Amino acid sequence: MSGDVMWLLKLACLAAVCGLTVCVTGGMLYPRESPSRERKELDGLWAFRADFSPDRSAGFNQAWFKQPLAETGPVIDMAVPSSFNDITQDAELRDFIGWVWYEKEVWVPVRWLQDKDTRIVLRVGSAHYYSVVWVNGVKVVEHEGGHLPFEADIDGVIRKDVGMPCRITIAVNNTLDLHTLPPGTIKYMNDRTKYPTGYFIQGYNFDFFNYAGIHRSVLLYTTPRAYIDDITVDTNFSDSTGFVFYNVSVVGSAKPAVKVALSGKDGRCVATADGPSGVLKVPEVNLWWPYLMHANAGYLYSMEVQLTAESGQIDVYVMPVGIRTVEVTSSKFLINKKPFYFHGVNKHEDADIRGKGFDWPLIVKDFNLMKWMGANSFRTSHYPYAEEILQMADRHGIVVIDECPGVGIKDIHSFGNESLAHHLVVMEELVRRDKNHPSVVMWSVANEPAAEMPPAAFYFKQLVAHTKSLDRTRPVTFITDSNYARDLGAPYVDVICVNSYFSWYHDPGHLEVIPIQLNTQFDNWYGKYQKPIIQSEYGADAVPGLHNDPPTMFTEEYQKQVLQNYHKVFDQKRKEFVVGELIWNFADFMTSQGITRVVGNKKGMFTRQRQPKSAAFLLRERYWTIANGTGVLPTWAKYPCH
Ligand code: GCB
């Protein structure tokens, strides 16, 4: 039996014995302050150096991590969090492939170091793509994958040098190959009449710029030595009583005493329980409802978990909890047992200068724009977004389809065991991180893979089955293109998500074909599988300010007309089995350079600077009309007053 197959079996057994609804081992709780926990953010300016050596290995050969980075050669200021690509005027750095090195010296509070019962953790919110981290020259963690957090206990290393600042060095490599997620290829151009010596290019089959660097916050946080490692909640309700089933895992204590208390928004305690697992019964429950579906959307309780170890040490972790259910029938998507229609957007983490770097003003602006537009949902196309974005979605009642970075899987070698094993690990990391968000209602395991390839059926069966074994409370989908032949994943998923670009990539300029082709698409998929369908992408590029009437491609008029032609069909089919429509895309975004992209993809409702195109107003009117027709709106929320 090959190592990979054994590994798959091991995972399957683990899921089987675990018996929980959400089953992942090891925690990745969001670092929150509490009476027993502190955090120190390390964002700001870091020293930075790209390794331009021909094989990009000078940093490792010369052990740049062993000394201050500035002593190894020239360094520049780099903002963290941010992609490094658009920060300088250097096109070579923008398009750089290989290792880049970051370094920061930080003072660790002496009280953290003096108290031997304090555990000190270094956490990186995300770095794209492969990272190696050293503290004072000692390697503490390596991580593969660009959009999920990783961390390491570092007190053992830093306690050796009390009284000195601690030097954190992070090397990040953005190279994508056939087994990374997303996959890519490195191609060496050996024709010396055309390319210089050692010339290579990074290829990939996805439509967004491969921004790289440290994209989310780096921080230190503390816990007691005996600590709450993970919390899992699963919620339900019956009549007016809510239920929060919980499981707390603890590290560093053999006989932990665990107390759990749930409080409402007014701070009043509504339920308590004792023990590492149990159920909280909530009388007169306030359910978590989506935006525009209820007067009191996004209601969150506060769940306080307190651990007392036999040593007397106490750890406290406080987590928001939304009580809601999600179910799928053959034609409906139900939230709290009521039909939910996704009228939302696909997004990207993308903006001028910072690329994919985390940025609060941008995030708050985007939520304001989504709510202005009447969007009740978004898909994290094509990778997991920052945890803070999901926290915002929880609080605002915006429903999320949470997608892993399985995008651009088109080469047969990316369907082998090595790729599958990694993809399963990524799904575990994703579920571990996001399982407690009420806003997350479905997992998306991939976007438009070349599902017609022979190994794809096995691959997707495993992937979907494994994801379902990790979390039995949420439906699973994978996003397909409209091509009816590419349906190998469809038998396994709960909801069919279809992308199509009629009158754009097919029959360009022929707006009149949309109704017939879209009807055929829906009828074929539903006829074959009898599962609810979401139009997970549709749209057209519009260069802002470009006009032509009658409409021609790339004008604002054409973009609007594409949308209107789709909407007519959606309005018929949503009476039957279509449960959602997600526009491609919320905003314009950067892509690699190519003859089909004019400084990026222009299918946004908003420009990259978040200014509306004509289509944004069209969609706004539609979304508010749908919401008015289906939801119980808060009085302030009647379109267009707000
Ligand atoms: C798609 C992809 C998305 C692209 C979009 C387009 O099907 O899923 O990543 O950006 O089409 O605009 O081509």
XYZ file of C-alpha atoms and ligand atoms in Angstrom:
655
model
C 0.000 0.000 0.000
C 1.442 3.389 -0.907
C 2.128 5.980 1.781
C -0.578 8.223 0.376
C -3.269 5.548 0.465
C -2.329 4.597 4.054
C -2.552 8.209 4.973
C -6.010 8.526 3.417
C -7.184 5.464 5.320
C -5.858 6.873 8.562
C -7.814 10.047 8.044
C -10.974 8.132 7.209
C -10.640 6.052 10.410
C -10.078 9.116 12.491
C -13.261 10.678 11.166
C -15.179 7.448 11.775
C -14.152 7.034 15.417
C -14.465 10.673 16.208
C -18.253 10.597 15.780
C -18.667 14.354 16.143
C -20.531 16.531 13.700
C -17.451 18.650 13.132
C -14.309 16.622 13.443
C -10.826 18.036 13.107
C -7.948 17.440 15.454
C -5.832 20.272 16.842
C -6.996 23.835 17.228
C -6.480 27.090 15.380
C -8.583 29.418 17.503
C -8.510 33.053 16.511
C -6.125 34.833 18.901
C -8.348 36.834 21.238
C -7.429 38.723 24.354
C -9.001 37.594 27.619
C -8.148 37.783 31.314
C -5.667 34.945 30.714
C -4.417 35.845 27.213
C -2.533 38.784 25.753
C -1.582 39.628 22.177
C 1.043 41.811 20.593
C 0.788 42.684 16.923
C 3.970 42.773 14.884
C 2.521 44.593 11.883
C 4.253 47.602 10.393
C 7.640 47.836 8.736
C 9.791 44.749 8.307
C 13.224 44.479 6.686
C 12.867 42.761 3.313
C 15.158 41.203 0.780
C 14.287 39.198 -2.336
C 16.768 36.460 -3.204
C 17.632 37.320 -6.811
C 20.370 34.629 -7.029
C 19.904 32.499 -10.169
C 18.451 29.487 -8.329
C 17.019 31.610 -5.485
C 18.955 29.617 -2.897
C 21.554 32.155 -1.689
C 19.498 32.887 1.423
C 19.554 29.258 2.499
C 23.152 28.601 1.389
C 24.350 31.640 3.313
C 21.932 31.086 6.223
C 20.423 34.601 6.158
C 18.306 33.636 9.170
C 21.393 33.379 11.411
C 22.147 37.091 11.486
C 20.306 40.364 11.026
C 19.060 40.439 7.438
C 20.711 43.831 6.820
C 24.092 42.188 7.442
C 23.528 39.743 4.583
C 23.059 42.430 1.934
C 20.823 45.373 0.994
C 17.350 45.388 2.535
C 14.331 47.606 1.909
C 11.340 48.588 4.048
C 8.357 46.341 3.513
C 4.864 46.810 4.876
C 3.278 43.903 6.745
C 0.589 42.952 6.014
C 0.803 43.555 2.271
C 1.747 41.837 -0.937
C 5.261 42.920 -1.836
C 4.541 43.087 -5.571
C 3.135 46.604 -5.984
C 5.025 48.346 -3.190
C 8.078 49.471 -5.166
C 8.747 50.845 -8.652
C 10.703 47.722 -9.526
C 9.004 45.532 -12.164
C 11.450 42.746 -11.332
C 10.146 42.637 -7.786
C 6.535 42.876 -8.945
C 7.008 39.782 -11.079
C 9.503 38.040 -8.776
C 9.319 34.253 -8.395
C 11.189 32.555 -5.564
C 12.194 33.226 -1.965
C 11.755 36.606 -0.323
C 12.997 37.244 3.200
C 11.314 39.284 5.929
C 12.737 40.186 9.310
C 11.644 42.093 12.382
C 13.174 42.579 15.800
C 10.647 42.720 18.620
C 10.739 43.111 22.356
C 8.815 40.461 24.202
C 7.360 41.744 27.498
C 9.615 40.567 30.284
C 6.677 39.427 32.412
C 5.787 36.950 29.659
C 9.271 35.533 29.856
C 9.558 35.479 33.635
C 6.354 33.552 34.136
C 7.267 29.997 33.183
C 3.561 29.131 33.123
C 3.028 31.440 30.182
C 3.053 29.910 26.744
C 4.109 32.295 23.949
C 2.858 31.649 20.439
C 3.957 33.227 17.175
C 1.145 33.307 14.637
C 1.150 34.234 10.964
C -2.351 34.955 9.615
C -1.227 33.981 6.118
C 1.833 34.169 3.907
C 1.797 33.194 0.270
C 2.848 30.484 -0.590
C 5.425 28.417 1.312
C 6.898 29.791 4.533
C 9.780 28.982 6.849
C 10.031 30.838 10.154
C 13.039 31.255 12.444
C 13.227 32.926 15.828
C 16.706 34.032 16.864
C 18.087 31.813 14.111
C 16.204 28.687 15.241
C 13.638 27.239 12.856
C 10.232 27.105 14.586
C 7.742 26.260 11.831
C 7.262 25.610 8.109
C 3.938 25.898 6.338
C 2.621 25.183 2.883
C -0.334 27.135 1.544
C -1.118 30.761 1.085
C -4.394 31.643 2.750
C -4.536 29.967 6.121
C -2.854 30.682 9.444
C -0.005 28.803 11.067
C 1.707 29.151 14.399
C 4.456 27.891 16.683
C 5.159 27.850 20.420
C 8.291 29.911 20.754
C 8.819 30.447 24.479
C 11.398 27.623 24.598
C 13.495 29.522 22.049
C 13.158 33.067 23.357
C 13.627 32.240 27.056
C 17.257 31.419 26.197
C 17.919 35.084 25.363
C 15.973 37.069 27.968
C 16.886 40.751 27.874
C 17.510 40.748 24.124
C 15.083 41.711 21.400
C 13.890 38.667 19.559
C 14.617 38.389 15.836
C 11.897 36.893 13.686
C 12.876 35.876 10.168
C 10.308 34.623 7.661
C 11.240 33.313 4.228
C 8.324 33.079 1.802
C 8.344 31.383 -1.589
C 5.567 32.115 -4.097
C 6.513 29.396 -6.610
C 3.568 27.295 -7.724
C 4.037 23.817 -9.177
C 1.748 21.016 -10.252
C 1.200 19.868 -6.651
C 0.636 23.190 -4.933
C -2.865 24.547 -4.353
C -3.488 26.410 -6.568
C -1.224 24.598 -9.010
C 1.119 26.254 -11.479
C 4.090 25.426 -13.673
C 7.617 26.731 -13.910
C 8.852 26.764 -17.478
C 12.516 27.275 -18.344
C 13.002 29.059 -21.670
C 16.113 27.501 -23.089
C 16.232 29.100 -26.547
C 19.173 31.469 -26.087
C 18.229 33.377 -29.251
C 15.075 34.490 -27.476
C 15.723 34.464 -23.718
C 18.666 35.158 -21.417
C 20.418 32.379 -19.489
C 18.368 30.908 -16.645
C 15.150 32.560 -17.858
C 11.968 30.990 -16.482
C 8.346 31.948 -16.178
C 5.622 31.014 -13.753
C 2.463 29.809 -15.492
C -0.924 29.238 -13.877
C -4.495 28.596 -14.935
C -6.323 30.994 -12.689
C -7.458 34.495 -13.423
C -5.971 36.640 -10.666
C -2.511 37.996 -10.018
C -0.404 35.652 -7.906
C 0.217 38.246 -5.209
C 2.732 37.153 -2.599
C 4.258 38.045 0.733
C 2.955 38.231 4.288
C -0.703 38.948 3.655
C -2.176 38.975 7.134
C -1.065 40.001 10.607
C 1.889 38.458 12.347
C 1.448 38.428 16.094
C 2.549 37.024 19.401
C -0.032 35.854 21.876
C 0.028 34.116 25.198
C -1.951 31.394 26.889
C -1.399 29.674 30.192
C 0.611 26.422 29.973
C -2.657 24.500 30.397
C -4.904 25.988 27.755
C -8.039 25.760 25.670
C -6.726 24.439 22.373
C -9.954 24.227 20.434
C -13.695 24.763 20.659
C -16.278 23.351 18.297
C -19.912 24.363 18.283
C -22.851 23.001 16.378
C -26.233 24.653 16.787
C -29.894 23.786 16.402
C -33.297 24.903 17.617
C -36.733 23.569 18.330
C -39.653 25.970 18.687
C -38.263 28.815 20.747
C -35.393 26.877 22.347
C -31.908 27.047 20.881
C -29.202 24.427 21.393
C -25.464 24.921 21.301
C -23.641 21.601 21.302
C -20.047 22.249 22.193
C -16.782 20.434 22.537
C -13.701 21.934 24.187
C -10.284 20.378 23.788
C -7.623 21.175 26.296
C -3.854 20.812 26.236
C -1.649 20.609 29.325
C -4.193 19.350 31.826
C -5.186 15.725 32.438
C -8.266 16.570 34.501
C -9.492 19.920 33.278
C -12.537 21.546 34.852
C -14.429 23.333 32.105
C -17.262 25.806 32.599
C -19.197 27.338 29.741
C -21.524 30.328 29.862
C -23.557 31.876 27.061
C -24.645 35.519 27.205
C -26.956 37.527 25.001
C -26.206 40.888 23.412
C -27.371 42.659 26.555
C -24.699 40.797 28.548
C -27.192 38.649 30.457
C -26.268 34.995 30.913
C -28.813 32.756 29.171
C -27.308 29.293 29.656
C -24.464 27.541 31.449
C -22.904 24.096 31.333
C -20.050 22.186 32.928
C -17.599 19.777 31.317
C -15.496 19.663 28.159
C -18.490 18.748 26.033
C -22.179 19.283 26.430
C -25.130 21.323 25.337
C -26.338 24.789 26.217
C -30.107 25.226 26.129
C -31.181 28.713 25.218
C -34.761 29.713 26.045
C -36.453 32.314 23.804
C -33.607 31.975 21.359
C -32.546 34.781 19.044
C -31.570 32.943 15.900
C -28.770 34.063 13.593
C -30.516 35.331 10.468
C -29.072 36.538 7.174
C -29.075 40.213 6.288
C -32.433 41.364 4.861
C -34.150 38.140 5.929
C -35.023 39.271 9.421
C -35.347 42.476 11.425
C -32.547 41.378 13.747
C -29.978 39.843 11.402
C -26.580 38.573 12.519
C -27.487 37.995 16.174
C -24.485 36.674 18.074
C -24.290 35.272 21.554
C -21.062 35.413 23.474
C -19.758 32.060 24.697
C -17.251 32.167 27.510
C -15.233 29.025 28.109
C -13.267 28.795 31.323
C -10.735 26.080 31.980
C -9.300 25.428 35.431
C -6.371 23.034 35.407
C -5.448 20.835 38.379
C -2.557 23.247 38.994
C -5.122 25.988 39.589
C -4.211 27.776 36.350
C -7.162 29.365 34.590
C -7.623 29.971 30.873
C -10.530 31.944 29.443
C -11.602 32.150 25.815
C -14.627 34.129 24.661
C -16.129 33.387 21.267
C -19.154 34.754 19.360
C -21.738 32.093 18.550
C -24.678 32.340 16.167
C -27.488 29.808 16.499
C -28.828 28.670 13.153
C -29.401 25.620 11.001
C -28.573 24.883 7.368
C -30.263 22.204 5.280
C -30.536 21.349 1.615
C -33.478 19.652 -0.105
C -33.735 18.668 -3.761
C -34.708 22.212 -4.707
C -34.150 24.497 -1.727
C -31.400 25.881 0.460
C -32.837 26.335 3.946
C -31.527 28.549 6.718
C -33.446 28.141 9.954
C -35.854 25.959 7.983
C -36.810 28.843 5.649
C -35.864 29.016 1.959
C -32.808 31.167 1.468
C -31.984 32.756 -1.906
C -28.382 33.872 -2.391
C -28.404 37.329 -3.998
C -24.766 38.140 -3.659
C -21.315 38.590 -5.043
C -18.054 36.849 -5.728
C -15.098 38.708 -4.344
C -11.336 38.792 -4.300
C -8.925 39.993 -1.687
C -7.483 42.605 -4.001
C -6.728 46.321 -4.019
C -4.293 48.904 -5.317
C -0.808 48.922 -3.778
C -1.478 46.362 -1.020
C -2.513 43.564 -3.425
C -3.882 40.838 -1.159
C -2.660 42.462 2.046
C -5.180 42.733 4.860
C -6.611 46.241 5.144
C -9.368 47.278 7.579
C -10.573 50.386 5.641
C -11.023 48.262 2.532
C -12.883 45.548 4.416
C -15.276 47.968 6.087
C -15.850 49.745 2.761
C -16.602 46.446 1.035
C -19.163 45.478 3.651
C -20.777 48.898 3.339
C -20.945 48.457 -0.424
C -22.356 44.950 -0.194
C -25.051 46.126 2.181
C -25.762 49.200 0.048
C -26.252 46.894 -2.900
C -28.565 44.590 -0.954
C -26.185 41.639 -1.255
C -26.915 38.995 1.355
C -24.011 36.679 0.541
C -20.579 36.223 -0.999
C -18.318 33.417 -2.079
C -14.684 33.541 -1.026
C -13.557 33.020 -4.616
C -10.961 31.486 -4.942
C -9.328 30.929 -1.548
C -10.042 31.413 2.150
C -10.348 35.067 3.153
C -9.058 36.654 6.346
C -10.711 35.547 9.573
C -11.688 39.125 10.325
C -13.756 39.177 7.115
C -15.722 36.155 8.308
C -16.187 37.803 11.698
C -17.668 40.826 9.900
C -19.936 38.505 7.913
C -21.099 36.876 11.169
C -21.924 40.251 12.680
C -23.689 41.655 9.617
C -25.554 38.492 8.710
C -23.820 38.114 5.361
C -23.887 34.483 4.255
C -20.620 32.956 3.019
C -19.690 30.109 0.704
C -16.203 29.305 1.959
C -13.878 28.217 -0.835
C -10.471 26.577 -0.600
C -7.653 27.526 -3.011
C -8.506 24.651 -5.378
C -8.550 26.836 -8.464
C -6.941 26.234 -11.868
C -6.592 22.451 -11.455
C -6.265 21.649 -15.142
C -3.181 19.429 -15.557
C -3.519 15.675 -15.179
C -0.531 15.614 -12.798
C -2.449 17.815 -10.397
C -4.981 15.009 -9.900
C -2.472 12.529 -8.463
C -2.078 11.302 -4.880
C 0.408 13.988 -3.899
C -1.965 16.777 -4.904
C -4.985 15.056 -3.393
C -3.207 14.495 -0.069
C -2.355 18.180 0.110
C -5.850 19.259 -0.939
C -7.313 17.166 1.894
C -4.954 18.798 4.378
C -5.987 22.237 3.141
C -9.657 21.352 3.599
C -8.848 20.283 7.154
C -7.054 23.534 7.854
C -9.995 25.449 6.415
C -12.646 23.592 8.401
C -10.525 23.845 11.554
C -10.275 27.612 11.155
C -13.808 28.449 9.985
C -16.096 25.782 11.477
C -17.591 28.055 14.146
C -18.686 30.906 11.894
C -22.477 31.024 11.544
C -22.032 32.985 8.316
C -20.275 30.024 6.660
C -23.068 27.867 5.261
C -21.255 25.758 2.667
C -17.750 24.556 1.759
C -16.517 24.857 -1.802
C -13.742 22.377 -2.515
C -12.665 23.675 -5.938
C -13.395 26.050 -8.791
C -13.731 24.793 -12.363
C -11.295 21.876 -12.233
C -10.770 19.961 -15.470
C -13.334 17.459 -14.279
C -13.347 15.545 -17.560
C -9.848 14.167 -16.892
C -9.860 10.460 -16.015
C -8.506 10.747 -12.430
C -10.852 13.614 -11.574
C -13.776 11.415 -10.542
C -11.714 9.598 -7.894
C -10.160 12.866 -6.795
C -13.467 14.648 -6.233
C -15.159 11.706 -4.633
C -12.371 11.618 -2.028
C -12.297 15.341 -1.617
C -16.028 15.775 -1.085
C -16.282 12.678 1.133
C -13.401 13.829 3.267
C -14.852 17.325 3.622
C -18.200 15.842 4.653
C -16.463 13.657 7.226
C -14.778 16.750 8.662
C -18.065 18.623 8.965
C -21.433 16.917 8.798
C -23.324 20.111 9.485
C -22.699 21.960 6.239
C -23.330 21.131 2.599
C -20.401 20.795 0.221
C -20.117 22.009 -3.349
C -17.601 22.353 -6.061
C -17.914 25.016 -8.697
C -18.295 23.773 -12.230
C -18.394 25.564 -15.539
C -21.522 25.427 -17.629
C -20.217 22.621 -19.812
C -22.600 19.788 -19.130
C -19.880 17.182 -19.774
C -17.780 18.387 -16.859
C -20.044 17.039 -14.207
C -17.947 14.327 -12.589
C -18.111 15.946 -9.176
C -21.852 16.595 -9.294
C -23.010 13.209 -7.964
C -21.155 13.845 -4.698
C -21.993 17.441 -3.893
C -25.115 18.775 -2.153
C -25.601 21.905 -4.242
C -24.619 22.402 -7.874
C -22.783 25.645 -8.468
C -22.427 26.635 -12.117
C -20.383 29.382 -13.739
C -21.296 30.542 -17.235
C -20.386 33.419 -19.498
C -22.871 33.247 -22.379
C -22.432 36.040 -24.914
C -18.939 36.622 -23.556
C -16.574 33.662 -23.850
C -19.175 31.836 -25.943
C -20.951 33.682 -28.754
C -19.251 36.987 -27.923
C -21.463 39.956 -28.738
C -24.634 37.849 -29.098
C -26.696 38.929 -26.141
C -29.775 37.288 -27.637
C -28.443 33.754 -27.005
C -28.408 34.147 -23.227
C -32.014 33.093 -22.449
C -31.937 29.910 -24.488
C -28.466 28.850 -23.348
C -29.117 29.613 -19.712
C -32.423 27.743 -19.718
C -30.708 24.762 -21.283
C -27.947 24.904 -18.696
C -30.376 24.858 -15.773
C -32.689 22.232 -17.216
C -29.807 19.896 -18.030
C -28.234 20.091 -14.617
C -31.463 19.840 -12.707
C -32.849 17.137 -14.954
C -29.833 14.983 -14.290
C -29.226 15.539 -10.567
C -32.314 17.077 -8.927
C -30.182 19.233 -6.669
C -30.565 22.941 -6.004
C -28.487 25.113 -8.308
C -26.637 28.354 -7.694
C -25.450 30.472 -10.599
C -22.089 30.894 -8.946
C -20.629 33.218 -11.615
C -21.903 35.230 -14.564
C -21.017 38.650 -15.908
C -19.109 40.644 -18.498
C -16.147 43.015 -18.535
C -16.892 46.747 -18.615
C -14.179 49.335 -18.827
C -15.577 52.119 -16.633
C -16.596 55.120 -18.701
C -16.750 53.187 -21.970
C -20.194 53.607 -23.573
C -21.953 52.391 -26.671
C -25.602 52.047 -27.501
C -26.716 49.637 -28.877
C -24.336 47.846 -26.543
C -20.995 46.438 -27.595
C -18.616 44.349 -25.568
C -16.573 46.053 -22.844
C -19.024 48.951 -22.491
C -21.075 49.623 -19.370
C -24.242 49.155 -21.475
C -23.191 45.670 -22.552
C -22.405 44.627 -18.997
C -25.832 45.789 -17.896
C -27.600 44.029 -20.741
C -25.848 40.729 -19.974
C -27.056 40.964 -16.404
C -30.622 41.816 -17.413
C -30.791 38.881 -19.824
C -29.589 36.502 -17.117
C -32.005 37.948 -14.564
C -35.065 37.154 -16.686
C -34.147 33.474 -16.608
C -33.223 33.527 -12.910
C -36.658 34.937 -12.147
C -38.339 31.953 -13.776
C -36.014 29.342 -12.375
C -35.913 30.598 -8.836
C -39.536 29.587 -8.582
C -38.301 26.047 -9.183
C -34.786 25.002 -8.112
C -32.358 27.896 -8.603
C -31.383 29.030 -5.105
C -28.928 31.775 -5.836
C -27.093 34.166 -8.111
C -23.618 35.516 -7.414
C -22.312 38.176 -9.768
C -18.776 37.924 -11.120
C -17.382 40.129 -9.704
C -17.936 42.545 -6.841
C -15.004 44.736 -7.976
C -12.394 44.851 -10.752
C -9.231 43.001 -9.781
C -5.671 42.485 -10.943
C -4.673 39.537 -13.111
C -1.488 38.465 -14.814
C -0.832 40.336 -18.057
C -2.422 38.963 -21.222
C -4.263 39.981 -24.333
C -7.718 39.419 -22.807
C -7.122 41.584 -19.746
C -6.906 45.394 -19.762
C -4.977 46.085 -16.542
C -6.861 43.287 -14.858
C -10.303 41.743 -14.981
C -13.013 44.371 -15.464
C -16.121 42.372 -14.597
C -16.561 44.304 -11.369
C -19.740 46.095 -10.365
C -17.286 48.505 -8.780
C -13.925 49.642 -10.033
C -10.856 48.448 -8.185
C -11.107 51.734 -6.238
C -14.678 50.785 -5.248
C -16.582 53.311 -7.383
C -19.836 52.005 -8.905
C -20.296 51.268 -12.595
C -23.826 51.513 -14.088
C -24.417 47.806 -13.447
C -24.003 48.310 -9.698
C -27.197 50.393 -9.639
C -29.039 47.804 -11.694
C -28.006 45.032 -9.340
C -28.853 47.150 -6.331
C -32.391 47.661 -7.530
C -32.742 43.953 -8.220
C -31.331 42.742 -4.911
C -33.479 45.087 -2.850
C -36.539 44.073 -4.847
C -35.834 40.387 -4.244
C -35.226 41.075 -0.557
C -38.434 43.069 -0.243
C -40.323 40.204 -1.826
C -38.874 37.393 0.259
C -37.606 38.759 3.536
C -38.867 40.379 6.683
C -36.967 43.603 6.414
C -36.085 45.920 9.214
C -38.035 49.156 8.800
C -34.878 51.130 8.072
C -33.991 48.813 5.256
C -36.615 49.546 2.601
C -34.948 50.328 -0.710
C -34.065 52.971 -1.751
C -34.328 54.993 1.471
C -31.121 53.648 2.951
C -14.256 32.126 -14.318
C -13.355 31.999 -13.161
C -12.912 33.324 -12.599
C -12.577 34.281 -13.750
C -13.828 34.502 -14.568
C -13.546 35.399 -15.775
O -14.935 31.210 -14.692
O -13.878 31.187 -12.140
O -11.789 33.125 -11.794
O -12.042 35.487 -13.309
O -14.293 33.269 -15.042
O -13.761 36.603 -15.682
O -13.062 34.890 -16.763
